[in-house]
Coordinates of C-alpha atoms and ligand atoms in Angstrom, one line a residue:
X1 CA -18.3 10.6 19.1
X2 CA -17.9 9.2 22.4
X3 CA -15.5 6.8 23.7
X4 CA -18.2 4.0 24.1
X5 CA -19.7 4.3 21.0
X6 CA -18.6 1.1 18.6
X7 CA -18.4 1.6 15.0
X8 CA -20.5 -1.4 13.8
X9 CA -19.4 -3.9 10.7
X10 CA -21.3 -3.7 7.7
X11 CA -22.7 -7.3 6.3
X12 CA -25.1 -7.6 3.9
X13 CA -26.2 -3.8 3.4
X14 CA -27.1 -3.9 7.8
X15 CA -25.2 -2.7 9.9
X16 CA -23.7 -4.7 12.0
X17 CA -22.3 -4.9 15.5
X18 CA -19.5 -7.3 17.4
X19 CA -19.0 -8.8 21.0
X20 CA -15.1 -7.9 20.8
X21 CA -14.0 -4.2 19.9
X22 CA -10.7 -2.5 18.6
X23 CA -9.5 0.9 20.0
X24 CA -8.3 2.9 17.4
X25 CA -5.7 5.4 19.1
X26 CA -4.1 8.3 17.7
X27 CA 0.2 7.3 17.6
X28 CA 0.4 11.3 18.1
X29 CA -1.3 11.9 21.1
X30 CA -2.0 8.3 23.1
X31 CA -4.4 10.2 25.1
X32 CA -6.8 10.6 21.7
X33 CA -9.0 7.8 20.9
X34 CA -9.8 7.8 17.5
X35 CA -12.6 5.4 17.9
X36 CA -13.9 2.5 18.7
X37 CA -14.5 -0.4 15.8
X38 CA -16.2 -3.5 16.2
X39 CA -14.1 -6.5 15.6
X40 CA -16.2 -9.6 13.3
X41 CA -15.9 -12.8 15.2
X42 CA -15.8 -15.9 12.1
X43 CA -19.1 -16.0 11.9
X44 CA -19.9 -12.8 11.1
X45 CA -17.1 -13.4 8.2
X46 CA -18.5 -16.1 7.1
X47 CA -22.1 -14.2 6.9
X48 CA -20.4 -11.6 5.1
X49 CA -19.0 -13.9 2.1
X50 CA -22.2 -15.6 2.0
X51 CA -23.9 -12.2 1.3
X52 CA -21.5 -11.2 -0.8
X53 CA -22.0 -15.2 -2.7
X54 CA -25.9 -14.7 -2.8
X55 CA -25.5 -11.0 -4.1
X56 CA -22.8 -12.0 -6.9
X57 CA -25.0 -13.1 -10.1
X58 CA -27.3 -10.0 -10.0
X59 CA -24.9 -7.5 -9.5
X60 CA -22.2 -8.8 -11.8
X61 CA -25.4 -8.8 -14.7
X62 CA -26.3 -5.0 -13.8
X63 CA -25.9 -2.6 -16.0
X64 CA -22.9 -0.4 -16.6
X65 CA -24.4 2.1 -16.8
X66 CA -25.3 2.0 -13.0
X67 CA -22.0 0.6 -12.0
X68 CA -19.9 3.4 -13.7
X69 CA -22.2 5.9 -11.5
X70 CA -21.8 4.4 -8.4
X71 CA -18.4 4.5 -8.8
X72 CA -18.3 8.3 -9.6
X73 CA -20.7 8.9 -6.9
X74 CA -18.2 7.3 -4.4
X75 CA -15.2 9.1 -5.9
X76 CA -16.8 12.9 -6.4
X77 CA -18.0 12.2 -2.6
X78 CA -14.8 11.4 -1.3
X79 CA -12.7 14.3 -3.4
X80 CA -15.3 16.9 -2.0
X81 CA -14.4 15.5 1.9
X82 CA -10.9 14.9 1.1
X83 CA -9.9 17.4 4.0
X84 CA -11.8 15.5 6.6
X85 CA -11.2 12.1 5.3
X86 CA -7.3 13.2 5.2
X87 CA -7.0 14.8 8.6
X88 CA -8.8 11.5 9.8
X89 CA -5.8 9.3 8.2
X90 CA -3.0 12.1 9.8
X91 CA -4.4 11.6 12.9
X92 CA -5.4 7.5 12.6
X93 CA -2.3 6.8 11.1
X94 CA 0.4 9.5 11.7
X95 CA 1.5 11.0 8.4
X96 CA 1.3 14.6 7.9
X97 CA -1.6 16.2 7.5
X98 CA -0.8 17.1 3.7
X99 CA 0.4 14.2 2.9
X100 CA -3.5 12.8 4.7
X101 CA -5.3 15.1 2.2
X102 CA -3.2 13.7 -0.6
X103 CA -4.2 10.2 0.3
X104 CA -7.7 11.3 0.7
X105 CA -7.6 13.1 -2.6
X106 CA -5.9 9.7 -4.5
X107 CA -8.7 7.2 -3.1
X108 CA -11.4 9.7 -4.7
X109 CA -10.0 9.6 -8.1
X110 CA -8.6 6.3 -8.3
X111 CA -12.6 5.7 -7.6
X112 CA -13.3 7.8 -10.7
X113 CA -11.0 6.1 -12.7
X114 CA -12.6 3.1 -12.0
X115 CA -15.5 4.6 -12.9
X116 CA -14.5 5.2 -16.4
X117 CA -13.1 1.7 -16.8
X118 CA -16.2 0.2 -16.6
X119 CA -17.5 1.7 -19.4
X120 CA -14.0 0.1 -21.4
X121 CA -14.7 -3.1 -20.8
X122 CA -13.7 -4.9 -24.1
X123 CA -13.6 -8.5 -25.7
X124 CA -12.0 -10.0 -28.7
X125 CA -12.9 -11.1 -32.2
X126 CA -10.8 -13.4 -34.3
X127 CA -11.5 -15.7 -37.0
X128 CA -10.9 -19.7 -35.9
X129 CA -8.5 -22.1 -37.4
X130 CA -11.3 -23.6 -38.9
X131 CA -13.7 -21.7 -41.4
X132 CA -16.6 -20.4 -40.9
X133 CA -16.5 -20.6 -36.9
X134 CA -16.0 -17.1 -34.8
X135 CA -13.8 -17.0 -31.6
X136 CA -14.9 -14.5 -29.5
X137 CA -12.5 -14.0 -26.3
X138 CA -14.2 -12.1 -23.4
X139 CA -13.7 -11.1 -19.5
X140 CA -16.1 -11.9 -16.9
X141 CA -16.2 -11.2 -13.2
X142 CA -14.6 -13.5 -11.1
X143 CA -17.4 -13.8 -7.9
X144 CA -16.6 -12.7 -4.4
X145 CA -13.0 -11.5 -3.6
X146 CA -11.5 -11.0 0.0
X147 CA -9.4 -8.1 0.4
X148 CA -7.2 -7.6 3.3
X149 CA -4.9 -4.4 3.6
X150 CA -2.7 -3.0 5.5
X151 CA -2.4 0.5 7.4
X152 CA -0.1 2.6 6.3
X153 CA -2.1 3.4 3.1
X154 CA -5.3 3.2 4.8
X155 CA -7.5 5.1 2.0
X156 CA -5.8 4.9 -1.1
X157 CA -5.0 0.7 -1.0
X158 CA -9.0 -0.5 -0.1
X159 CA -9.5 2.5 -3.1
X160 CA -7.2 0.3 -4.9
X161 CA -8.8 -3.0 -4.3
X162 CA -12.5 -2.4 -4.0
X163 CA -12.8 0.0 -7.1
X164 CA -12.0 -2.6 -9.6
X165 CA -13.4 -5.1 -7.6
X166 CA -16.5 -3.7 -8.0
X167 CA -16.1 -2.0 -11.6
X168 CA -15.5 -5.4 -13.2
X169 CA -18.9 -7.3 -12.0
X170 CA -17.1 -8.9 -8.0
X171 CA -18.7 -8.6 -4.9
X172 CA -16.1 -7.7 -2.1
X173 CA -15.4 -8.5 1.6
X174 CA -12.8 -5.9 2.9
X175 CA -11.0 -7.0 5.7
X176 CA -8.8 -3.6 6.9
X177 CA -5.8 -3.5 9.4
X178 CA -6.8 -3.1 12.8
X179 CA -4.4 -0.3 13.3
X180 CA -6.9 2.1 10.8
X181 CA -10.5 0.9 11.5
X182 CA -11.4 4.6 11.1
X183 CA -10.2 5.1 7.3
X184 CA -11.8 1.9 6.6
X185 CA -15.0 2.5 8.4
X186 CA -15.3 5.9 6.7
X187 CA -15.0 4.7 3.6
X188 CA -17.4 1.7 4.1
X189 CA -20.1 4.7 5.2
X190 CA -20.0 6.1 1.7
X191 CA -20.2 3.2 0.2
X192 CA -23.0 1.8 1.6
X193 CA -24.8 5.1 0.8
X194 CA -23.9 5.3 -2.8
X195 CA -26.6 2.6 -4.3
X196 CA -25.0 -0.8 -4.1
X197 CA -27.8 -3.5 -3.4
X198 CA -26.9 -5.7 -0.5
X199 CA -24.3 -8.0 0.0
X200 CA -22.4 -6.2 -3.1
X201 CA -19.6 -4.8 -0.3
X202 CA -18.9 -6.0 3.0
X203 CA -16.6 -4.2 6.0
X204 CA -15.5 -6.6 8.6
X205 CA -13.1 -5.2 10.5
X206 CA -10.6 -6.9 12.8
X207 CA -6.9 -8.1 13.6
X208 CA -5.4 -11.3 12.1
X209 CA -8.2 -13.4 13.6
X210 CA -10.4 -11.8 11.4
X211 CA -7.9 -12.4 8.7
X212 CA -7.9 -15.5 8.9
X213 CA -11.3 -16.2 8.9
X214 CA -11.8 -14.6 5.6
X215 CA -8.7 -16.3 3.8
X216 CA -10.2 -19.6 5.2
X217 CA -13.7 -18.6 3.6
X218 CA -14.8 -21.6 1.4
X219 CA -16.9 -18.9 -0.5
X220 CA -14.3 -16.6 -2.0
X221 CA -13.1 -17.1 -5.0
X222 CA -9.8 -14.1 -5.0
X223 CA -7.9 -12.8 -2.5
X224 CA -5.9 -9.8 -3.2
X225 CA -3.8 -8.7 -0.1
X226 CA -1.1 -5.9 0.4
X227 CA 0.6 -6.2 3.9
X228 CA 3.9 -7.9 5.2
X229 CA 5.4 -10.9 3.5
X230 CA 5.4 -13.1 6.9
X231 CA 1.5 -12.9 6.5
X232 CA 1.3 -12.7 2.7
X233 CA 3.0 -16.3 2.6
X234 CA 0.6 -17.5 5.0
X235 CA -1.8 -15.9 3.2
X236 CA -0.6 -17.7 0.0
X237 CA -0.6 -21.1 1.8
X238 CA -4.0 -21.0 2.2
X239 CA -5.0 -19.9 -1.5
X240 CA -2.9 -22.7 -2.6
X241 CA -4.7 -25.2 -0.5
X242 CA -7.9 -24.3 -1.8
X243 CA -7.4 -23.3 -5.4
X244 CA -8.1 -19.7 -4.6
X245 CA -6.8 -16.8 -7.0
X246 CA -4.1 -14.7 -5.6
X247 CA -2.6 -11.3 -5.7
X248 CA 0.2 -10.2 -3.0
X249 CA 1.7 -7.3 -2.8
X250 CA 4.5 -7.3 0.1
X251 CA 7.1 -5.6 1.2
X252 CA 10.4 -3.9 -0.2
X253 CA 14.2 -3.0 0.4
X254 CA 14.2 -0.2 -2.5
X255 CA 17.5 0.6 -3.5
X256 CA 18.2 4.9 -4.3
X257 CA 21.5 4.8 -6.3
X258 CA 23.4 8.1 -6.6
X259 CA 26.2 8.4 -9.5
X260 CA 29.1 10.9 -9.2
X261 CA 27.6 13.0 -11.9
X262 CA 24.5 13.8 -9.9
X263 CA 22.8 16.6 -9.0
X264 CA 23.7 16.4 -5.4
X265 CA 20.1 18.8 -3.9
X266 CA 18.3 16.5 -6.3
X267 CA 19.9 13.3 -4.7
X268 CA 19.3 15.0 -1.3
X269 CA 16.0 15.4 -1.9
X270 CA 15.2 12.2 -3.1
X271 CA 16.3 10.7 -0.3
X272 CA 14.8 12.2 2.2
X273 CA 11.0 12.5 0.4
X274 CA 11.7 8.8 -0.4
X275 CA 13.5 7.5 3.1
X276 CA 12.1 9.7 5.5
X277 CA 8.4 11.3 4.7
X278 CA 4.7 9.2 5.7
X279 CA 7.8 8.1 8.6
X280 CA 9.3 5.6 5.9
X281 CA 6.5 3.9 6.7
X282 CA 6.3 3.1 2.6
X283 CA 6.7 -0.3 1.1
X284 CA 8.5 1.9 -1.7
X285 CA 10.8 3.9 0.4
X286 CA 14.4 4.3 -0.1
X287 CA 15.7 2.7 2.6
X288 CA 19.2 1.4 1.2
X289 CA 20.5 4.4 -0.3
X290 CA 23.5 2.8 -2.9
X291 CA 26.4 6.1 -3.5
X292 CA 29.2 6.1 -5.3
X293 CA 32.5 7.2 -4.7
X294 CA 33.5 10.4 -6.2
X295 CA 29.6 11.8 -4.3
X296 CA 29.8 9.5 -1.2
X297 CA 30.9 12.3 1.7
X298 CA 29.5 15.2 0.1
X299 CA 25.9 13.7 0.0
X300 CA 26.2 11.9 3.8
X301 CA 26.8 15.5 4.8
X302 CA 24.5 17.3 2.9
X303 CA 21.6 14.1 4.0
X304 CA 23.2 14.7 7.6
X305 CA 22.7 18.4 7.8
X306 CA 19.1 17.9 5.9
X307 CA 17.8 15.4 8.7
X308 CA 19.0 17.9 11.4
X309 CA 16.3 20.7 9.6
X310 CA 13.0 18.0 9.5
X311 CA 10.4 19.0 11.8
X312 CA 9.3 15.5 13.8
X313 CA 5.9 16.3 15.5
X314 CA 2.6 15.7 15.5
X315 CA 1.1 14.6 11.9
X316 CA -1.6 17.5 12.2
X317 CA 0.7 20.4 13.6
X318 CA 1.3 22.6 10.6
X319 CA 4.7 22.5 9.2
X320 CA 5.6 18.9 10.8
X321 CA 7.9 16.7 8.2
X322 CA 7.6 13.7 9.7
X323 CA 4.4 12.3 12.1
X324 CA 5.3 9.4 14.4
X325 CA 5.7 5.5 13.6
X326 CA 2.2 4.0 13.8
X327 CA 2.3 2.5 16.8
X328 CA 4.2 1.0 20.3
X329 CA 4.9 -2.6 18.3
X330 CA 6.6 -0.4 15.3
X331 CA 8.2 1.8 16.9
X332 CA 9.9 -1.1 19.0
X333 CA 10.8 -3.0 15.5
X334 CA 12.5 0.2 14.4
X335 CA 14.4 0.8 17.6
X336 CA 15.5 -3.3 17.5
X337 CA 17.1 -2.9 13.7
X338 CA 18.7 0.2 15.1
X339 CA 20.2 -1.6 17.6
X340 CA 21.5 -4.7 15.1
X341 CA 22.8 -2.4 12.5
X342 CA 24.8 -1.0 15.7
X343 CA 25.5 -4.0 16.8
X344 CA 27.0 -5.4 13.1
X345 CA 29.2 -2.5 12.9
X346 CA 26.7 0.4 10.8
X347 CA 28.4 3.8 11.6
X348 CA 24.8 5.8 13.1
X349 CA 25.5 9.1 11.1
X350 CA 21.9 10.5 12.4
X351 CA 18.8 10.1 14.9
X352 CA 18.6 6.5 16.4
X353 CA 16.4 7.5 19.3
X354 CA 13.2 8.0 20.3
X355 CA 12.2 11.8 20.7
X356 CA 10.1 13.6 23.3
X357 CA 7.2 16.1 22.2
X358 CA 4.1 18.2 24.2
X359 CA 1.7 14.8 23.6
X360 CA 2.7 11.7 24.2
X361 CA 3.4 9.9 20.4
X362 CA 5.5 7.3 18.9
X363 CA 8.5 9.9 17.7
X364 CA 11.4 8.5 16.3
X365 CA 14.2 10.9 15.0
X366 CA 14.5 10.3 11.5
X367 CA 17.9 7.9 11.1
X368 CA 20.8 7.1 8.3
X369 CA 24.0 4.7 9.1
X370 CA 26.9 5.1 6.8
X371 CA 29.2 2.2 5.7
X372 CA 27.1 -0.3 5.8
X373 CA 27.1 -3.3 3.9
X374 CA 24.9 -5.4 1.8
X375 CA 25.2 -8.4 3.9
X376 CA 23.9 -6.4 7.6
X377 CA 20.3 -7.3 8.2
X378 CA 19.5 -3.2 8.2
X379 CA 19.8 -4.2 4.4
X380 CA 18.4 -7.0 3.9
X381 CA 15.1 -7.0 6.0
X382 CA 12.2 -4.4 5.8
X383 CA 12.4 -2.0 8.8
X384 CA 9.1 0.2 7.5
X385 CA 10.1 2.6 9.6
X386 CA 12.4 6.1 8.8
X387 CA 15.6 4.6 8.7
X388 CA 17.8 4.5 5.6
X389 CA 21.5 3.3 5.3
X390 CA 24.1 4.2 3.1
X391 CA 26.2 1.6 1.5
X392 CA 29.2 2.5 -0.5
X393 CA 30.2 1.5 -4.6
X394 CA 33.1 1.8 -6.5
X395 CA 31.4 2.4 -9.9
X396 CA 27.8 2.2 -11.4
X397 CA 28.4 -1.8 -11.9
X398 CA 28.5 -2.6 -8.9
X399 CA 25.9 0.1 -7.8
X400 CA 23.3 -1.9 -9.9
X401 CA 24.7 -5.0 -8.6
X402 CA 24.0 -3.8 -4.7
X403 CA 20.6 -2.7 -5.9
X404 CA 19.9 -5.7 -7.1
X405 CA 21.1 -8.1 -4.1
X406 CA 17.7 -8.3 -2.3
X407 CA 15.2 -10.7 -2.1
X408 CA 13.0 -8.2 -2.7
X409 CA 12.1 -6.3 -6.1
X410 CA 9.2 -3.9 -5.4
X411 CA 10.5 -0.5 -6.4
X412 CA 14.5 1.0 -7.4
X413 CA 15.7 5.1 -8.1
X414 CA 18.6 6.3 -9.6
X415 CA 19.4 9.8 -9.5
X416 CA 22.3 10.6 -12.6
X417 CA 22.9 13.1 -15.4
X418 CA 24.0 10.2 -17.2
X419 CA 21.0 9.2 -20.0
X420 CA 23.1 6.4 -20.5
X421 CA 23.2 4.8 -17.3
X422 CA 19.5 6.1 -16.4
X423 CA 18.5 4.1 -19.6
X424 CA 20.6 1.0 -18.5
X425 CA 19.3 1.0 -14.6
X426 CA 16.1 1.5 -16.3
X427 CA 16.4 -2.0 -17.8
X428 CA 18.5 -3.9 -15.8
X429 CA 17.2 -3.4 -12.1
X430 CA 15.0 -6.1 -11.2
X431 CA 11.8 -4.3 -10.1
X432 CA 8.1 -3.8 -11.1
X433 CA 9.5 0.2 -11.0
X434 CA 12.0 2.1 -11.9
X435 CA 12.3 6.5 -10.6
X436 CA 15.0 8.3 -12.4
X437 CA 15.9 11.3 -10.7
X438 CA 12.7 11.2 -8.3
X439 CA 11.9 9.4 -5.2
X440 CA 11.4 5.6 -5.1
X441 CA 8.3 6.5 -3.4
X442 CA 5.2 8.6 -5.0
X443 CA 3.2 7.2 -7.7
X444 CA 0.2 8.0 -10.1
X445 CA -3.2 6.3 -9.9
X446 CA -3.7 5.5 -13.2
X447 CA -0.7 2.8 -14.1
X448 CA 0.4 -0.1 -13.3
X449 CA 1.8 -0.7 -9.6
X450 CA 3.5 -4.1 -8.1
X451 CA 7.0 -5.3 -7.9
X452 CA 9.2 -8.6 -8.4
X453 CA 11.0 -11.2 -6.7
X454 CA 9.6 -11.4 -2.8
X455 CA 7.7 -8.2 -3.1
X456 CA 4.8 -9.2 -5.1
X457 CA 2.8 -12.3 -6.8
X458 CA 0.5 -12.4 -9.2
X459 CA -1.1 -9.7 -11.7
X460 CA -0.1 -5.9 -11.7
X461 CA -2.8 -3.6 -9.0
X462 CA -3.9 0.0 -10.2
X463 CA -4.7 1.5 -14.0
X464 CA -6.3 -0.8 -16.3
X465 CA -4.2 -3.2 -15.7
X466 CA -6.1 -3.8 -12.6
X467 CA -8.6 -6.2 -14.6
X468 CA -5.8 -9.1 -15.2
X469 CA -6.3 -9.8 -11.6
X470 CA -10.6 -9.1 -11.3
X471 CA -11.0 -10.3 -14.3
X472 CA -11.4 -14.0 -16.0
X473 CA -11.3 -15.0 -19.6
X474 CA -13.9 -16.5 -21.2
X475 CA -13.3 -18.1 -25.0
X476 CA -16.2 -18.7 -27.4
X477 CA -16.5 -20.2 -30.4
X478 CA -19.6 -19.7 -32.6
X479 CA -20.4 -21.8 -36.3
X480 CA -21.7 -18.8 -38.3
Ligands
NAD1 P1 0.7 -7.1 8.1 O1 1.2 -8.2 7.2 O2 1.0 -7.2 9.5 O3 -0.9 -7.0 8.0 C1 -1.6 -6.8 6.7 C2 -3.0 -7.2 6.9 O4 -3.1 -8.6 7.0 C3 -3.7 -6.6 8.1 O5 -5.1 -6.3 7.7 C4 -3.7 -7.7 9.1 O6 -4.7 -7.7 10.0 C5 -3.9 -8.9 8.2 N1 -3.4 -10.2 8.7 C6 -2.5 -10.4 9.7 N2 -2.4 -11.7 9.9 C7 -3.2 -12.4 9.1 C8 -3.4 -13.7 8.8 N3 -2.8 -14.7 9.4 N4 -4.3 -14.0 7.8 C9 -4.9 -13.1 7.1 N5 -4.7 -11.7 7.3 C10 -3.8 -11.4 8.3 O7 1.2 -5.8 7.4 P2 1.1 -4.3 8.0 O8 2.0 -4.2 9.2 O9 -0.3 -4.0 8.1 O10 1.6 -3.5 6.8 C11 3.0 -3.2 6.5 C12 3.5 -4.1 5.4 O11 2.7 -3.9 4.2 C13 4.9 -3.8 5.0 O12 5.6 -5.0 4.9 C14 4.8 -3.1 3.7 O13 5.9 -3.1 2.9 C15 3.6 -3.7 3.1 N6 3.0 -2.9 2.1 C16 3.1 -3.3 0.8 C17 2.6 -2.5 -0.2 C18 2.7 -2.9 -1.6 O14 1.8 -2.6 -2.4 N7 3.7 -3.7 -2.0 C19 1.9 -1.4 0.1 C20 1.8 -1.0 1.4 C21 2.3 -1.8 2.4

């Protein structure tokens, strides 16, 4: 591809170029455009959810049958590219290429998933109150949803909106982050090739702007959005005002708690898969990591002397841990908090500057503070970036009392021998998910995902619980 070339929109089955356009560049090499994407003025929104209103009645009447095959169609396609759709997200985004195919490999079958559910689409019968009337509860589609996403899951969160957008009967307009046109754009390619009619799914690309001018569309009737929770409560102000339905999912403050008793490589490990891979750049990474006591120095060290071994480079060199942070903006977020936690008295145990490699990138050595405390900002606010900090307890109580003391409720670990105290974190720490003995982040495709407090609103995403949110109920009641 050359530099000039623009990567049009795609509105109403056409597509569909823009006056203004986004350079997509690569945050491990600045001198490697990705590509060029066209950005959708309002208008070209507003066409979009029009199309998408005008294609709504016919496609949400098809027949399963055809639905559950496109579906497949889209997931086998992108399973049998999910080397080339992965390397594109390493080198879009910045995670490692392995960690790229895996994505790749996640959207395809979370596709296929999605693919089977339409075929479990099931309704209710009871008997009424009142004899000899049926009640028959059932779920219809809800119309034309807006999705807007952010980047740092560029495949596998529009897999996780517009599969069971389109598997229950809604038409979609996906709105992607401007910092991964390319992820987006390739995904809208295989869509519009595997059979939809028009108007069924719509790709307009763009910043905030663009944003905006979708969550402002009078013709949506959902929005589901995963990003920041600055924008999700704007996002939610505008849903309120016009009686939209809602689904955020938003950031997190995850909380890894390590007891005496554990395993101290497994505790290792889990904090640096969970802290430090995709860059931290996870809204279910560990980034407050809650140690006890009796483990407290041995695991610093041991986390200290595993830091020193990671491998920051380029996200498609082989044997790189950690790519770079996405982009300038980011990487200048990180390097502020690291800078406040300094500032409020954090004891920088590892990394805290930017690093130097053969291409210009974003490279930020991967960083821990030690005695922090729950009140510093480095614990309170999200960072997204891979920097964790280590705050002491006395005892499990007040371990699951630290993990608790965030606004935010998205995701909590605890790595222990103890069945006991697994089973009581289990139940008592306030989050839409709980890891015992694994990394806060890492998940399967096929259950429910979403969090608590300020991390998320509305129904559960992923697995069949999906259909809560693209779903609406219907209740009939039939004299026999
Ligand atoms: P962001 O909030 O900056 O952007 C998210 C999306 O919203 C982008 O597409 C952006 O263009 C769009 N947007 C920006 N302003 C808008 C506006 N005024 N109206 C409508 N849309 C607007 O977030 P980001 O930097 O792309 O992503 C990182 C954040 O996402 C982190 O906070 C992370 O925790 C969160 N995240 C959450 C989950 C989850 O499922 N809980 C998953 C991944 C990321």
């Amino acid at each position: 591809m050359t530099t000039s070339h623009m990567n049009p929109n795609y509105i109403n089955g056409e597509w569909v170029a823009a006056e203004r356009v986004l350079t997509d560049v690569n945050p491990s090499d600045l001198d490697d455009v990705v590509g060029r994407y066209a950005e959708a003025s309002a208008a070209q929104v507003g066409e979009a959810v029009a199309a998408a209103r005008a294609a709504f009645p016919a496609w949400s009447r098809r027949g399963i049958q055809e639905r559950a095959d496109i579906l497949d169609r889209i997931g086998t396609e992108i399973l049998a590219r999910k080397e080339e759709l992965g390397r594109l997200l390493s080198r879009e985004e910045g995670k490692t290429l392995p960690e790229g195919i895996g994505e790749a490999a996640r959207a395809g079958y979370i596709f296929r998933f999605f693919a089977g559910e339409v075929l479990r689409a099931r309704g209710e019968l009871l008997d009424s109150v009142r004899p000899g009337i049926g009640v028959e509860i059932s779920r219809e589609a809800l119309g034309v949803v807006g999705l807007v996403t952010p980047w740092n899951f560029p495949l596998a969160i529009p897999a996780w909106k517009i599969a069971p957008a389109l598997a229950y009967g809604n038409c979609v307009v996906f709105k992607p982050s401007e910092l991964a046109p390319a992820c987006a754009w390739a995904i809208a390619e295989i869509l519009a090739r595997a059979g939809l009619p028009a108007g069924v799914f719509n790709l307009v690309m763009g910043g905030g702007a663009t944003g905006e001018a979708l969550t402002h569309s009078p013709g949506l009737d959902a929005i589901s959005f995963t990003g920041s929770q600055a924008t999700g409560a704007r996002v939610a102000a505008i849903a309120a005002e016009r009686g939209v339905r809602l689904q955020l999912e938003m950031g997190g403050k995850n909380p890894l708690v390590v007891l005496d008793d554990a395993d101290l490589a497994v505790a290792v490990n889990c904090a640096v898969q969970g802290a430090y891979y995709s860059t931290g750049q996870r809204c279910t990474a560990s980034s407050r990591l809650i140690v006890t006591e009796g483990i407290h120095d041995r695991f610093v060290a041991a986390l200290v002397e595993r830091l020193g071994q990671l491998k920051v480079d380029d996200a498609l060199a082989p044997g790189t841990d950690i790519g770079p942070v996405v982009d300038a903006r980011q990487l200048e977020k990180d390097l502020d908090y690291i800078r406040i936690a300094q500032e409020e008295g954090a004891r920088l145990a590892f990394g805290g500057t930017r690093l130097e490699r053969a291409k210009r990138g974003h490279y930020l050595a991967p960083t821990l503070f030690a005695e922090t405390t729950a009140a510093m900002r480095i614990n309170r606010e999200e960072v997204f970036g891979p920097v964790a900090s280590v705050i002491r307890a006395k005892d499990y109580d007040e371990a699951l009392a630290l993990a608790n003391d965030t606004p935010f409720g998205l995701c909590a670990g605890i790595v222990t021998t103890a069945l006991k105290l697994a089973a009581d974190f289990k139940r008592n720490a306030e989050v839409g998910m709980v890891m015992v003995n694994l990394p806060t982040a890492g998940v399967d495709y096929h259950v429910p995902f979403g969090g608590r407090k300020g991390s998320s609103h509305g129904p559960r995403e992923q697995g069949a619980f999906a259909r809560e949110f693209y779903t609406t109920v219907k209740t009939a009641y039939v004299l026999a």
